[in-house]
Coordinates of C-alpha atoms in Angstrom, one line a residue:
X1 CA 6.1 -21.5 75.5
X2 CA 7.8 -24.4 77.1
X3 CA 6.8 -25.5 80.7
X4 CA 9.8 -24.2 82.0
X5 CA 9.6 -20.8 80.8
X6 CA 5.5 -20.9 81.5
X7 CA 6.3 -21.7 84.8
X8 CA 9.3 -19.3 85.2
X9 CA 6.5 -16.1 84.0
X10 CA 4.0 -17.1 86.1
X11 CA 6.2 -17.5 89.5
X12 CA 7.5 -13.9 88.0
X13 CA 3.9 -12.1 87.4
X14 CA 3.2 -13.6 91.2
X15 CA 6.0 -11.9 92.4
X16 CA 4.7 -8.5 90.5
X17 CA 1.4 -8.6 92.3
X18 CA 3.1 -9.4 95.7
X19 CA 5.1 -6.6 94.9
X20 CA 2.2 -4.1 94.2
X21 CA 2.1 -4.0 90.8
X22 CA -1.8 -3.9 90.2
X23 CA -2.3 -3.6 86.7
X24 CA -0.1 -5.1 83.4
X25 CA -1.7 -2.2 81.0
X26 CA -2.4 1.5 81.3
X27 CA -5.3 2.9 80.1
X28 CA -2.9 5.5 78.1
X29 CA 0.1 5.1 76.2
X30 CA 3.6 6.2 78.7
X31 CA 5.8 7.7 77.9
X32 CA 8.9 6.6 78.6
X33 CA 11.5 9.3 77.5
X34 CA 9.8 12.1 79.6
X35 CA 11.2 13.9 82.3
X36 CA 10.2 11.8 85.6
X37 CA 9.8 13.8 89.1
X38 CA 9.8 11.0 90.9
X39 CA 13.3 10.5 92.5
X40 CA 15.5 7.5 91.8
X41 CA 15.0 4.4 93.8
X42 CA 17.2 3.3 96.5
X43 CA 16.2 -0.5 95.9
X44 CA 20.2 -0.5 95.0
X45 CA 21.2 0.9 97.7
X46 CA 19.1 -1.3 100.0
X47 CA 20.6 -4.2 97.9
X48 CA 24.2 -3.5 99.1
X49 CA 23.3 -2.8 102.8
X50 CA 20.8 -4.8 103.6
X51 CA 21.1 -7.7 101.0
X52 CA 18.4 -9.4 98.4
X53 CA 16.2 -10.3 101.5
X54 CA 16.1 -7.1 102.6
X55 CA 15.4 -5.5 99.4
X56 CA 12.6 -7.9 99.0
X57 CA 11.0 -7.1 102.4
X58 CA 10.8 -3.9 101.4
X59 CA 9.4 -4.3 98.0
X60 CA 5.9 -6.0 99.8
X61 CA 5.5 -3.7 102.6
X62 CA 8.3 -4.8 105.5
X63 CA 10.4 -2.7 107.7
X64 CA 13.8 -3.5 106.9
X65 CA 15.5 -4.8 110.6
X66 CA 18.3 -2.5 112.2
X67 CA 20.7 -4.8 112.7
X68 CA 22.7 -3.0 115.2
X69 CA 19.3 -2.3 117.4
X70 CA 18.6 -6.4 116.3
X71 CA 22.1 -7.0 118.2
X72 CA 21.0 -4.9 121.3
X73 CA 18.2 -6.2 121.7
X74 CA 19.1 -10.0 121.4
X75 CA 21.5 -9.2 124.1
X76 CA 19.1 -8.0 126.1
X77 CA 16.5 -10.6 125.6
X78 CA 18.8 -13.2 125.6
X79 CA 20.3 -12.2 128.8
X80 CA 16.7 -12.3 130.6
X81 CA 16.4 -16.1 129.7
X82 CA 17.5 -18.4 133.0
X83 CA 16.8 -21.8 131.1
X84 CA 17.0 -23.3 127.6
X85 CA 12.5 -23.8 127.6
X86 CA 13.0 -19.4 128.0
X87 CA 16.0 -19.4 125.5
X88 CA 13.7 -21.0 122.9
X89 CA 10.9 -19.3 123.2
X90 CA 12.5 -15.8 123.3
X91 CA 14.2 -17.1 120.0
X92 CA 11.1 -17.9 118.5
X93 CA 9.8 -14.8 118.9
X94 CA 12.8 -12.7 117.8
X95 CA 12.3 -10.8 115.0
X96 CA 15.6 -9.1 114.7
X97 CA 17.2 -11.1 112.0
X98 CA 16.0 -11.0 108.6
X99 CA 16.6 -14.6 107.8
X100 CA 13.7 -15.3 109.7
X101 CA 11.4 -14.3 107.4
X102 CA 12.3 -16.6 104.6
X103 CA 12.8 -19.6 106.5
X104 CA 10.2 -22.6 107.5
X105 CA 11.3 -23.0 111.3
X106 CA 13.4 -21.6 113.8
X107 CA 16.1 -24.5 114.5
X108 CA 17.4 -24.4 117.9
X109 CA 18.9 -27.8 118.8
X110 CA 19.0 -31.7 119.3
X111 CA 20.5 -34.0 121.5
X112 CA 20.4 -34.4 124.8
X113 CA 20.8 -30.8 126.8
X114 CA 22.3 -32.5 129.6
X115 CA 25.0 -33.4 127.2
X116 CA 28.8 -32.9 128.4
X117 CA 29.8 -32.6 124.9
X118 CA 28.1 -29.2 122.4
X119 CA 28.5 -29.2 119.0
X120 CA 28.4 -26.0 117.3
X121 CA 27.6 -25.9 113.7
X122 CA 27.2 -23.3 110.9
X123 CA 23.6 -22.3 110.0
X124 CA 20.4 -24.6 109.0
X125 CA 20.5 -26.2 105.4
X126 CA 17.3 -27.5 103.6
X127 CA 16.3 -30.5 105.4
X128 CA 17.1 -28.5 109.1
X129 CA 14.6 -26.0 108.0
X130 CA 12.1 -28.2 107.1
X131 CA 12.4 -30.5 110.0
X132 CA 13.0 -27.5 112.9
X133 CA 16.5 -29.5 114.0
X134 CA 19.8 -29.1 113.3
X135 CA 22.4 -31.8 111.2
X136 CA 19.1 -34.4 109.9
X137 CA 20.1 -34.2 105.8
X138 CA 23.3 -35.6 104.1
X139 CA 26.0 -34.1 107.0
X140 CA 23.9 -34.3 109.7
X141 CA 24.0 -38.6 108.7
X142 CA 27.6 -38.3 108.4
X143 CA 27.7 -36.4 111.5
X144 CA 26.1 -39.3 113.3
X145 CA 28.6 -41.4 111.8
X146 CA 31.4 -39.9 113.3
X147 CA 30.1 -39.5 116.8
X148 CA 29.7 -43.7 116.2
X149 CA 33.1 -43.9 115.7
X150 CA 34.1 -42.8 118.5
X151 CA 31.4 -44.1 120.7
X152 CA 29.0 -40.9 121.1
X153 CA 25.1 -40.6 119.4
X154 CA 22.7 -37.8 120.3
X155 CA 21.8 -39.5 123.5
X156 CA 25.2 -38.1 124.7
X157 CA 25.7 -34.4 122.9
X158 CA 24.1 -31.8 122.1
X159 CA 23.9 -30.0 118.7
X160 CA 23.2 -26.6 117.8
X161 CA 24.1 -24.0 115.0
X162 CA 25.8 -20.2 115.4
X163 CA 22.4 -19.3 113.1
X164 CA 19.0 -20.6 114.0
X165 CA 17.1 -19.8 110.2
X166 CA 18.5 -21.1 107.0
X167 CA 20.3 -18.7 104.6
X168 CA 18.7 -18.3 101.0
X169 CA 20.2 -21.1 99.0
X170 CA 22.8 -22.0 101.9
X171 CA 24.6 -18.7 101.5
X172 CA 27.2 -17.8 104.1
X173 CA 25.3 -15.7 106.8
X174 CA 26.2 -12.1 106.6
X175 CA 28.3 -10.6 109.5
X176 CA 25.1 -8.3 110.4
X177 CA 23.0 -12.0 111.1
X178 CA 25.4 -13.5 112.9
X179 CA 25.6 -11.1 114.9
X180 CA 21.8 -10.8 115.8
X181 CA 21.9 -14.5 116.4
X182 CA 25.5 -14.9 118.6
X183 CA 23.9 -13.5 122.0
X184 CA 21.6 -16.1 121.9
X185 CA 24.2 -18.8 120.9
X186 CA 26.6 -17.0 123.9
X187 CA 23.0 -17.4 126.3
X188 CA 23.0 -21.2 125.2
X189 CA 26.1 -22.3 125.8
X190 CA 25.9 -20.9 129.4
X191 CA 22.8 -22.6 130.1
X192 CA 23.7 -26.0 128.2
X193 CA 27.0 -25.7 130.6
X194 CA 29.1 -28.3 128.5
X195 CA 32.2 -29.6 129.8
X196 CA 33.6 -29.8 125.8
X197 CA 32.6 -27.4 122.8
X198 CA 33.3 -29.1 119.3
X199 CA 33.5 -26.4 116.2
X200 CA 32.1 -27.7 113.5
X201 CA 33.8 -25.7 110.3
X202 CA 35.2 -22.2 110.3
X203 CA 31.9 -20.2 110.5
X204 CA 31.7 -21.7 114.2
X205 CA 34.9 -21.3 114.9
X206 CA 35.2 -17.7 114.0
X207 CA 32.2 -16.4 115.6
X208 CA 32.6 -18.8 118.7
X209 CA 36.4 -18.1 119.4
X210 CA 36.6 -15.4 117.2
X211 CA 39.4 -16.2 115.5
X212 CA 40.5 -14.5 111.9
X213 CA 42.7 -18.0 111.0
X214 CA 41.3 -20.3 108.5
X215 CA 40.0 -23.7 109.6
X216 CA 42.8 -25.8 108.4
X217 CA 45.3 -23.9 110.4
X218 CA 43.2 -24.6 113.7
X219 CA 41.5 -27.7 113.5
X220 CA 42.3 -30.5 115.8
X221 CA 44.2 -27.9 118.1
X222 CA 42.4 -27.8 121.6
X223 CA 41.3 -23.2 122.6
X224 CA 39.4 -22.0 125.1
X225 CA 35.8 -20.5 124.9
X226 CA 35.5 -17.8 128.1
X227 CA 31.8 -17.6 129.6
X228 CA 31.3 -15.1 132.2
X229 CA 31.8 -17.7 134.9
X230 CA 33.7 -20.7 133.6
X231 CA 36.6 -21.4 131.1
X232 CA 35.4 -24.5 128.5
X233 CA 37.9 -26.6 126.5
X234 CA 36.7 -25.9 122.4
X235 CA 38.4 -27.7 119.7
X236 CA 38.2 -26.7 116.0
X237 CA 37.3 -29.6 113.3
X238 CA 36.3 -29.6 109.8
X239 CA 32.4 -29.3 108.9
X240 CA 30.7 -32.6 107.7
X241 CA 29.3 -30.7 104.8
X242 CA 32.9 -29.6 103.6
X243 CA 33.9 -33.7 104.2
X244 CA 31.4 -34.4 102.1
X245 CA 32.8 -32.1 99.4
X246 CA 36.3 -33.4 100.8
X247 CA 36.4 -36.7 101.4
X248 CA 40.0 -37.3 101.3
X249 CA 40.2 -35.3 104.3
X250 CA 38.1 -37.2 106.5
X251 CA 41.5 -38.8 107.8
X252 CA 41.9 -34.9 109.3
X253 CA 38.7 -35.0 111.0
X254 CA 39.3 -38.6 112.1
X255 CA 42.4 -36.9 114.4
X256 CA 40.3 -34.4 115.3
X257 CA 37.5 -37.2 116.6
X258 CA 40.4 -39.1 118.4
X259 CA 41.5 -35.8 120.4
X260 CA 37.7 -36.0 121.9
X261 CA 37.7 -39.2 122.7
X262 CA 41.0 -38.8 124.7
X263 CA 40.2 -35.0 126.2
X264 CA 36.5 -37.1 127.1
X265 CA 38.6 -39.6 129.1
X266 CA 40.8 -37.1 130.7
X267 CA 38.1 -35.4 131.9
X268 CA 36.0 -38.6 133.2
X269 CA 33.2 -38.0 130.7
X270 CA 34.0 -41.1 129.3

């Protein structure tokens, strides 16, 4: 047995005994042709409804969350926080999203909170889950690179995501997470009180503006995000994980970078 494949059957027989399997070996022969009264599972059912991570949670023993009772009761909680110290710590101790369980840390934000300018990202990757902030790994340096440009740095903004755990293997976040996590992202924007929302990528710009165009159609064109009290300028631009993939269309997010610097000077926050 190679190391690979050694490694591959032990991570697997772990998995088994998480799972409950308690012994490999009956003490009689089974047999497997006979008549079974024991109904089918509905592991494949949970699969399509509530996804591999839900499906696992139930395999060792966790409820799987009710994501329309999650979504309720985020806007509930969320609602009850009067400052971003509350916002964080009702966050961290939200259990209605099921990403939560697989990930390292809740990520809620960087910058500086007294920021004029919010950036609003997709979801946590690898290194933000490791670290507990958003935008530190490969996009997150490119990121900084483009706020240089245009004479910003995370002295001046503030950065969060729409999701605060990482997806599995940087999967898109299911509409049932996001919306377990938007109340709280809703909550933070009131509180953060920026004068300019920048959408990083279409994820943010869909659940943000809630707009069913695709990100290439919008970018660089200035919308509207309504709070309960105050109407905030938003402009659409391309993810710096996408640019990464993309780099020929950095000259794209380059116009979009421009059309913040000038809406920061119309606006005095220059």
């Amino acid at each position: 047995m190679n190391v690979g494949s050694k490694e591959e059957a032990l991570a697997a027989l772990a998995w088994l005994v998480e799972a409950g399997a308690g012994e490999a070996i009956a003490e009689a022969p089974v047999d497997r042709f006979a008549p079974s009264d024991i109904p089918a599972s509905p592991l494949k059912g949970e699969v399509a409804r509530h996804g591999r991570e839900g499906a696992k949670a139930r395999l060792v023993g966790a409820a799987p969350v009710d994501h329309t009772d999650a979504a309720l009761s985020a806007r509930e909680i969320a609602a009850r926080c009067n400052t971003l110290v509350e916002l964080k710590a009702a966050l961290e101790a939200f259990e209605g999203c099921a990403l939560k369980r697989g990930a390292k840390n809740t990520v809620f934000a960087d910058g500086n909170p007294d920021g004029r300018i919010m950036f609003v990202g997709e979801a946590p990757g690898r290194d933000e889950d490791i670290q507990g902030l958003p935008f530190v790994g490969r996009a997150g340096k490119l990121l900084d690179r483009m706020l240089a440009a245009i004479g910003l740095d995370r002295t001046k903004v503030y950065i969060t995501n729409v999701l605060n755990w990482r997806p599995p293997e940087n999967r898109q976040p299911t509409p049932e997470e996001a919306a377990a996590c938007l109340p709280f992202l809703r909550r933070h924007i009131e509180l953060a009180a920026p004068e300019i929302l920048v959408l990083l990528g279409a994820t943010a710009m869909r659940h943000v503006l809630g707009s069913t165009e695709g990100i290439m159609k919008l970018r660089g064109k200035w919308d509207v995000y309504q709070t309960a009290t105050r109407a905030i300028p938003a402009l659409p631009t391309l993810h710096p994980a996408y640019l990464l993939r993309q780099p020929s269309h950095k000259k794209l997010a380059w116009r979009d970078l421009l059309a913040l610097r000038e809406k920061t000077k119309t606006l005095g926050l220059a």
